CSV table of C-alpha atoms and ligand atoms in Angstrom, one decimal:
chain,number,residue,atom,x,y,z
Q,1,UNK,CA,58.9,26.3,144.8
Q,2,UNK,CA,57.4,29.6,143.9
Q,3,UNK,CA,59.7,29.5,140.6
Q,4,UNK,CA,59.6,26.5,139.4
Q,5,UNK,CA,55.8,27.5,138.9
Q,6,UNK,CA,56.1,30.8,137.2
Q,7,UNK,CA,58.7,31.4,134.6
Q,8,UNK,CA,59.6,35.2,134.5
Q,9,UNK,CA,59.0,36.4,130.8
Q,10,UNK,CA,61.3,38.9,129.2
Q,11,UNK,CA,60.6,42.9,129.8
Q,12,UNK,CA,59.0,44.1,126.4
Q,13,UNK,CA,60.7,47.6,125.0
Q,14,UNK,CA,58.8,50.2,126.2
Q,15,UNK,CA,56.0,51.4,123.1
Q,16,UNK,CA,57.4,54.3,121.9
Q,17,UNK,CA,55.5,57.9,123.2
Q,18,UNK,CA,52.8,58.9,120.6
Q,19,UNK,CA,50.4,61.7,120.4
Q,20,UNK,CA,47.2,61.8,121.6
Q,21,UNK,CA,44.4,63.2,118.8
Q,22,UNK,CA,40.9,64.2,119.7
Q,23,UNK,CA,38.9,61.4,118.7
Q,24,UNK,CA,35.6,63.2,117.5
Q,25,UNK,CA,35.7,65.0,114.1
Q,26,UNK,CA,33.9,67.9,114.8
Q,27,UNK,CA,34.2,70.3,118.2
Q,28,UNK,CA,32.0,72.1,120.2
Q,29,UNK,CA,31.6,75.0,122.1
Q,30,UNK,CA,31.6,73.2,125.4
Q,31,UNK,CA,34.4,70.9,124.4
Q,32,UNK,CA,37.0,74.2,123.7
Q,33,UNK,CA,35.4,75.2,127.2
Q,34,UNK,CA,36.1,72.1,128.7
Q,35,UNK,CA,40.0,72.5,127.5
Q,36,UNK,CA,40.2,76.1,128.9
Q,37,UNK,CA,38.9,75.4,132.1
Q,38,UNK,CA,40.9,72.3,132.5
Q,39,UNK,CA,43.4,70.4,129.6
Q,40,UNK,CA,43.4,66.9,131.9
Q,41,UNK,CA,39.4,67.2,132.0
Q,42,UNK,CA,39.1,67.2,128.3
Q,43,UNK,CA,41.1,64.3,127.5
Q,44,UNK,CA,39.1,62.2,130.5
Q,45,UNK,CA,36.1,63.3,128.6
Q,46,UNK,CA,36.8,63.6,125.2
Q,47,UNK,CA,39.7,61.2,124.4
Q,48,UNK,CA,39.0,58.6,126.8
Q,49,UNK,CA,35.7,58.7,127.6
Q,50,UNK,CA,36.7,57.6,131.2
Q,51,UNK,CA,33.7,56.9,132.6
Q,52,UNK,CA,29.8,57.3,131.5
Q,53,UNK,CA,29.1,60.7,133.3
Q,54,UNK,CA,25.5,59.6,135.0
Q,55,UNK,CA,24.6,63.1,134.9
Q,56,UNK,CA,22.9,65.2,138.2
Q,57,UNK,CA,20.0,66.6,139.5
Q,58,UNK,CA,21.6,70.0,138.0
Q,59,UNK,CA,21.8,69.2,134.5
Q,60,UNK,CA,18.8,67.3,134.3
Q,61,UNK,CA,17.4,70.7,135.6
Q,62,UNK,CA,18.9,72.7,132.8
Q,63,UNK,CA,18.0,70.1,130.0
Q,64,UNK,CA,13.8,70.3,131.7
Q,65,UNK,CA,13.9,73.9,131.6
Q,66,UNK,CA,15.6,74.1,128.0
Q,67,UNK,CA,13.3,72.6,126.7
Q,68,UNK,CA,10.0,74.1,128.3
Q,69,UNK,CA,11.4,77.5,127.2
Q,70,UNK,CA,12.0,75.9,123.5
Q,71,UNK,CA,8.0,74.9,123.5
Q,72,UNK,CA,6.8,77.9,125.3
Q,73,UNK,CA,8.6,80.2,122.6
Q,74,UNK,CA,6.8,78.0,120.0
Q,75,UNK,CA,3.5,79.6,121.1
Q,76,UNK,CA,5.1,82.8,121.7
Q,77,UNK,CA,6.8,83.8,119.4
Q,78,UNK,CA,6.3,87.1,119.3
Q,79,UNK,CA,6.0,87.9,123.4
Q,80,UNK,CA,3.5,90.8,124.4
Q,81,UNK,CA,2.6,92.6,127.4
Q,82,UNK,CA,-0.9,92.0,127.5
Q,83,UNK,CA,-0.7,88.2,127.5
Q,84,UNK,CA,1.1,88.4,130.8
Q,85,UNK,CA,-1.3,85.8,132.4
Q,86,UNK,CA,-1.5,83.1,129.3
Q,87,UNK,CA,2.2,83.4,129.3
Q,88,UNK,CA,2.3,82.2,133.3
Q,89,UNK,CA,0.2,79.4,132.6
Q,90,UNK,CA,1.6,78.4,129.9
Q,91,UNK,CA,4.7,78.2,130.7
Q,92,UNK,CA,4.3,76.7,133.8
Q,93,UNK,CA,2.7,73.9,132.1
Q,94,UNK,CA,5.3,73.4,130.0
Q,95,UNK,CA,7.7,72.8,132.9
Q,96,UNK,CA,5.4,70.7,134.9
Q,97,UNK,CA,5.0,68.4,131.4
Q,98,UNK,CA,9.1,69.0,130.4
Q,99,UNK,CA,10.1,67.5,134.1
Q,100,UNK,CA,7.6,65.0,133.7
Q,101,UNK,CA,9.3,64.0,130.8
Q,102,UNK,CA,13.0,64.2,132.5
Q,103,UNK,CA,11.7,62.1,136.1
Q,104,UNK,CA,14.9,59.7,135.3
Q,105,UNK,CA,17.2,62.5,135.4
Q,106,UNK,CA,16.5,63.1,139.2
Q,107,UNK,CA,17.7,60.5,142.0
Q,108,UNK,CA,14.9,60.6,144.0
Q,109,UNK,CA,11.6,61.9,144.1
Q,110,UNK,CA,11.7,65.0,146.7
Q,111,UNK,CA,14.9,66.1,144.1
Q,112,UNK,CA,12.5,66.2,141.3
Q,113,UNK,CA,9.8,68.0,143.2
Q,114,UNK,CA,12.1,70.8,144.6
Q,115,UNK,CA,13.6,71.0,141.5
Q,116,UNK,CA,10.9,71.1,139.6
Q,117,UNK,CA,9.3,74.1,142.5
Q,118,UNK,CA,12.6,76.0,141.9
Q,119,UNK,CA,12.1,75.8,137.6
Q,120,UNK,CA,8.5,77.3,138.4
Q,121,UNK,CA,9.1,80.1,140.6
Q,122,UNK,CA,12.4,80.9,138.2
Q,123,UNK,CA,9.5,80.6,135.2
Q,124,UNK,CA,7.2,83.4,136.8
Q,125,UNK,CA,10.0,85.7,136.9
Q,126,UNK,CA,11.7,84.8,133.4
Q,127,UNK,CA,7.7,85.7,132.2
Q,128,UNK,CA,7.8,88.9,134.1
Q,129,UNK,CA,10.8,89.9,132.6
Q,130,UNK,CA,9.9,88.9,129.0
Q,131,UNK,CA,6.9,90.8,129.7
Q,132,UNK,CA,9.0,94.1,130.3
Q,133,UNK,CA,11.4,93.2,127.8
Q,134,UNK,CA,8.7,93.0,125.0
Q,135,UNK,CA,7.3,96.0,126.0
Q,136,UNK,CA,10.4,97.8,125.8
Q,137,UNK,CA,11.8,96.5,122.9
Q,138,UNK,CA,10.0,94.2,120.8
Q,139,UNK,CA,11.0,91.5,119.1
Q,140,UNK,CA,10.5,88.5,117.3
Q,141,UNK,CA,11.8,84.6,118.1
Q,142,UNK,CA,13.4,83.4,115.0
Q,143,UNK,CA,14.9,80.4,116.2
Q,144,UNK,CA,14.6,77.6,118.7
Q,145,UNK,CA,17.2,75.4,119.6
Q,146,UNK,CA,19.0,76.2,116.5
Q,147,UNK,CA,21.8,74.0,115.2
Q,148,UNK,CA,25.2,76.0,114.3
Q,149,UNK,CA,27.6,74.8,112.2
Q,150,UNK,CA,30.7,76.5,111.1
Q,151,UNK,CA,33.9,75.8,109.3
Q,152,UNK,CA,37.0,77.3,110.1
Q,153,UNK,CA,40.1,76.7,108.1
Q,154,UNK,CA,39.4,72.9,107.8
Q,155,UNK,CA,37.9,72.4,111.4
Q,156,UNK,CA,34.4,71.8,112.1
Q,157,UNK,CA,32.5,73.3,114.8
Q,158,UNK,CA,29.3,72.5,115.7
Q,159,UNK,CA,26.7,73.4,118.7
Q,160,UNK,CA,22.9,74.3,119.0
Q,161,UNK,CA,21.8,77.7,119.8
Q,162,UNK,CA,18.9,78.3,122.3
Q,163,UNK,CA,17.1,81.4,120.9
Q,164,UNK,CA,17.8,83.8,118.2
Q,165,UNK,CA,15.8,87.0,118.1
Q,166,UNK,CA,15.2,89.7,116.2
Q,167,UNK,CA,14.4,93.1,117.1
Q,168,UNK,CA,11.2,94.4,115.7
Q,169,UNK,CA,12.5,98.2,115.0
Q,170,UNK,CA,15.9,97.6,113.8
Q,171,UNK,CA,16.0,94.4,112.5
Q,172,UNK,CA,19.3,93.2,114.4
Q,173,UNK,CA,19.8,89.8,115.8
Q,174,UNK,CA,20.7,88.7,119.7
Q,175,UNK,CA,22.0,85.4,120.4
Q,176,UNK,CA,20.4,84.1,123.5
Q,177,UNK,CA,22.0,81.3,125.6
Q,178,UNK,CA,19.7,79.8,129.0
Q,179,UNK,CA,21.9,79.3,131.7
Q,180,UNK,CA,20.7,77.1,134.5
Q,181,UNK,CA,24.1,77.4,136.6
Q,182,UNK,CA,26.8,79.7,137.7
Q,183,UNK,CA,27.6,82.5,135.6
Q,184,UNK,CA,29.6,85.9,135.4
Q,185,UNK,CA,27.4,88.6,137.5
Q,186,UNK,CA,28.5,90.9,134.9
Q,187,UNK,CA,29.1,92.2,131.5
Q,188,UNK,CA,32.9,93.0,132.3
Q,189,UNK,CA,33.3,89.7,134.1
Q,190,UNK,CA,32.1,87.8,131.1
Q,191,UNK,CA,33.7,89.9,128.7
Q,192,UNK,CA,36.9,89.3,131.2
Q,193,UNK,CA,35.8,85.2,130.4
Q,194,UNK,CA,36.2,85.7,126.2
Q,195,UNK,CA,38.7,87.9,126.4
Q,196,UNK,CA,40.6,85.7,128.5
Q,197,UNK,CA,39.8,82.5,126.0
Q,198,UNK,CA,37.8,80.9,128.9
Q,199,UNK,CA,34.4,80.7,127.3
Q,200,UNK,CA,33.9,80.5,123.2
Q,201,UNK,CA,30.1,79.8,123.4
Q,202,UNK,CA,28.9,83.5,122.4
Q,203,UNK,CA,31.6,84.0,120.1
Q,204,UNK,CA,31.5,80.9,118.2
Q,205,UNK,CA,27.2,81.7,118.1
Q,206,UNK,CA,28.2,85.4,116.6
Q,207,UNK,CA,30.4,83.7,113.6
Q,208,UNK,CA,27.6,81.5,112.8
Q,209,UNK,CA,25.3,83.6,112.8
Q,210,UNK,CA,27.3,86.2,110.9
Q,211,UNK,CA,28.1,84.0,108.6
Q,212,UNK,CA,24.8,82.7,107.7
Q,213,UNK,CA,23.9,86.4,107.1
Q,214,UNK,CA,22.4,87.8,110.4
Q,215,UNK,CA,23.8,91.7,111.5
Q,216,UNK,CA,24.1,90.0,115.5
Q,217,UNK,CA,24.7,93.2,117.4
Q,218,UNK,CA,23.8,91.4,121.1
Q,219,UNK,CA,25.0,88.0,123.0
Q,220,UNK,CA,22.8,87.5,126.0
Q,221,UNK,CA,23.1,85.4,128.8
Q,222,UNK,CA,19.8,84.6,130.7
Q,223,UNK,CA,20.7,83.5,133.7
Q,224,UNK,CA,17.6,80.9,135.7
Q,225,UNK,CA,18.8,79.7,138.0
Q,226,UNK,CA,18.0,81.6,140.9
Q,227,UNK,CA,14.2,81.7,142.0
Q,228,UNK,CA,14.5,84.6,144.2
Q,229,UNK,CA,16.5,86.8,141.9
Q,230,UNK,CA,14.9,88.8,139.3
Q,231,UNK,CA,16.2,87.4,136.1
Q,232,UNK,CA,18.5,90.1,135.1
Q,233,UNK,CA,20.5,88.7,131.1
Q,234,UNK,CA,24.4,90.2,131.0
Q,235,UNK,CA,24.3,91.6,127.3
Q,236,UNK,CA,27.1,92.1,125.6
Q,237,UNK,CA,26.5,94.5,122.5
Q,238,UNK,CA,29.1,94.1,119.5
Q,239,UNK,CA,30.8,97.3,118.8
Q,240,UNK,CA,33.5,97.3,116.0
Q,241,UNK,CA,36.2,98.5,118.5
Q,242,UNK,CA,36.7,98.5,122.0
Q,243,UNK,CA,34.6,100.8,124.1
Q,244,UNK,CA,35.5,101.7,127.0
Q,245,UNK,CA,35.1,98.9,129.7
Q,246,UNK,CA,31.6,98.7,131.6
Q,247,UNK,CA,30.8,99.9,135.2
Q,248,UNK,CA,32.0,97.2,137.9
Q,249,UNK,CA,28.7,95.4,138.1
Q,250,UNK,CA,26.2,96.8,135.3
Q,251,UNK,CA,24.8,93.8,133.5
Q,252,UNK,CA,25.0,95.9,129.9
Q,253,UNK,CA,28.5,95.8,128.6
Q,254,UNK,CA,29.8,95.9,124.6
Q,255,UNK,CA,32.2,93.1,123.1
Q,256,UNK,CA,33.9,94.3,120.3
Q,257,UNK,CA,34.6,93.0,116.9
Q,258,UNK,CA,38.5,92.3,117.6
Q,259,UNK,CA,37.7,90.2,120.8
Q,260,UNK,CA,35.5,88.0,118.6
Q,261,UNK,CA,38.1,87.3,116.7
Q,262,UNK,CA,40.6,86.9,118.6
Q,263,UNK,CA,38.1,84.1,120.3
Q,264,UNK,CA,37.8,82.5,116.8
Q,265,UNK,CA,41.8,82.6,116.2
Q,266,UNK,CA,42.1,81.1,119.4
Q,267,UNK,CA,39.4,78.6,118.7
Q,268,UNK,CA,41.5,77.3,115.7
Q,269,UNK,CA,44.7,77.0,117.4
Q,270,UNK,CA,43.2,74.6,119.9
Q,271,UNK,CA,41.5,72.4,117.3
Q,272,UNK,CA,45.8,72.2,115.7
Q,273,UNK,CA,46.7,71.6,119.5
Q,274,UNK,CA,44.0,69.0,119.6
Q,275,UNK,CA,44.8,67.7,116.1
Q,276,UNK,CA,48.3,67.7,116.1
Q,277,UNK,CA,49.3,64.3,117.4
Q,278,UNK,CA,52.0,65.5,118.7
Q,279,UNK,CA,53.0,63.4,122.0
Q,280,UNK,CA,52.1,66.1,124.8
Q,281,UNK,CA,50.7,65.8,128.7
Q,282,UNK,CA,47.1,67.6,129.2
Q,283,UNK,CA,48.3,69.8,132.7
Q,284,UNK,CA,45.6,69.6,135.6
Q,285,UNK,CA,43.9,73.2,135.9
Q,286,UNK,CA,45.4,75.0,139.1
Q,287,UNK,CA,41.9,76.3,140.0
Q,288,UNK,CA,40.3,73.9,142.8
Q,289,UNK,CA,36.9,75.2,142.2
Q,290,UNK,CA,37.3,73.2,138.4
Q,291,UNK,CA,37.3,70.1,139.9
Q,292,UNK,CA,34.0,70.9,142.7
Q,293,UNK,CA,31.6,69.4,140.0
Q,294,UNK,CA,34.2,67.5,138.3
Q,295,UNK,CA,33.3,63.8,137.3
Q,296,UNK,CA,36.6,62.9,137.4
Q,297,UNK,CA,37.7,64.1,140.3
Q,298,UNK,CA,38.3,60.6,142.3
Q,299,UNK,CA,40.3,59.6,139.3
Q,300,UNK,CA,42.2,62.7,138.8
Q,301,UNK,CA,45.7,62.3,141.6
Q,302,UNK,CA,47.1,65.6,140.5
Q,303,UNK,CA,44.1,67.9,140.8
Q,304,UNK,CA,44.6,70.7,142.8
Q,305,UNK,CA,43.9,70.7,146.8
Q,306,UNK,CA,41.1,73.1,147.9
Q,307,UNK,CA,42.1,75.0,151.3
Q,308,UNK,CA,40.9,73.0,153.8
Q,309,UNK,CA,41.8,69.5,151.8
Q,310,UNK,CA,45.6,70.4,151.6
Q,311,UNK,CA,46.5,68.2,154.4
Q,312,UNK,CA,43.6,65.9,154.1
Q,313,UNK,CA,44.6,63.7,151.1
N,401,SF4,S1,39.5,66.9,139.0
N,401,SF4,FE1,40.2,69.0,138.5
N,401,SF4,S2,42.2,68.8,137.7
N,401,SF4,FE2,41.3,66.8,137.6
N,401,SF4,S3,40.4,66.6,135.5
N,401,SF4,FE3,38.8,67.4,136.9
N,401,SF4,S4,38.9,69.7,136.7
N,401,SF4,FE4,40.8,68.8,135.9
């Protein structure tokens, strides 16, 4: 009965394999991250766009606080000691009005309200280290927010930078990037990162910059996440060779000159990779902690099990 209904069509020949080519035109710091932490998780992301990544409590977090510390630097622009106390308000009430602004980001409301708690009491000790830090060295904010563009042997790079400052006494730029996650603890542990081509963010920032004329001797992460932790930036100060490594935990370490470009070389030979329409598979990462955060995680078969999920799938 069953097939005098259907009538089997022939098999089709298989399409023949083809390459896989990144679809955007330009890349980004965060997209050559996304590669180096894990090849499958770029293509979800930036081939497919596999699904519409609805975002978290987390990032909308790190996009309020970006841009609170983008107004607050529009007022202060040159940070001193003495206005210790504006600087508190003020900056406090550019996070209340900054969250305000990014309510939608956060599921529900006693998210938002903690979260927002957490970006205040983080604010009161980024203030109280500005405070020390303009004392000690002052300096003057000469960008916000900055967009970075570079070309590099045909390839197009492209990114925003969140401060650029430049020291009052000697004139030399740092490259300042928020970070409102997890980062390294350390200078060696982050130069460990671009050494190891596993983060191009600060790198990519120094060729920009250099390129666009600035002498960049620092690359600064300023870590705020943490309320109860003083904030405490791992610096990374460009030498022309390599120094000898830092201490185990100091937050002060150099980068030199060769690492950077090494970082850039590398960044090119992904972009061919990623250009190359070669046919090729995009390997899962073998690091389970990749995939904790992850937004493809339920879709992704092959990732890696975590210890106590190796006999749970
Ligand atoms: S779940 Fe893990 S292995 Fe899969 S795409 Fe995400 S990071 Fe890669």
């Amino acid at each position: 009965m069953i097939a005098a209904r259907f009538a089997l069509a022939e098999s089709v020949e298989p399409e023949p394999h083809g390459g896989v080519r990144a679809r955007r035109p330009h890349f980004s710091a965060s997209a050559l991250n996304a590669y180096a932490e894990c090849e499958r998780k770029w293509f979800y992301r930036y081939v497919c766009a596999a699904i519409e990544d609805p975002g978290s409590a987390a990032s909308a977090y790190g996009t309020a606080f970006h841009l609170a510390l983008e107004r607050f630097h529009e007022r202060y622009v040159r940070p001193r000691a003495d206005e210790l106390a504006a600087m508190h308000r003020d900056l406090e009430r550019e996070i209340e009005n900054a969250f305000a602004e990014h309510r939608d980001g956060f599921p529900t409301a006693v998210e938002f309200e903690l979260q927002m708690r957490r970006a205040r009491r983080t604010g009161q000790r980024y203030v109280e280290w500005l405070s020390a830090e303009a004392a000690r060295a002052p300096f003057t904010v000469i960008g916000r927010e900055l967009p970075a563009q570079l070309e590099l042997e045909g390839f197009s790079f492209i990114g925003f930078i969140d401060r650029l400052d430049r020291e009052d006494g000697s004139g030399s730029v740092g490259v300042v990037d928020y970070k409102t996650g997890t980062i390294a603890t350390s200078a060696a542990q982050y130069l460990e990162k671009v050494r190891n081509f596993d983060d191009f963010q600060l790198p990519f920032y120094y060729w920009v910059r250099t390129a666009a004329g600035d002498r960049v001797t620092r690359l600064v992460l300023l870590p705020l996440k943490d309320a109860l932790l003083e904030v405490r930036p791992i610096v990374l100060e460009v030498v022309p060779v390599p120094a000898a490594p830092a201490r185990g935990d100091a937050p002060i370490g150099t980068v030199s000159i060769v690492d950077l470009e090494r970082a850039k070389t590398r960044m090119i030979e992904i972009c061919r990779e990623l250009t190359s329409s070669q046919p090729r598979a995009f390997p899962v990462t073998d690091d389970p902690e990749a995939c904790v955060f992850c937004a493809y995680a339920i879709a992704c078969a092959r990732r890696p099990p975590r210890d106590g999920e190796r006999f749970g799938r």
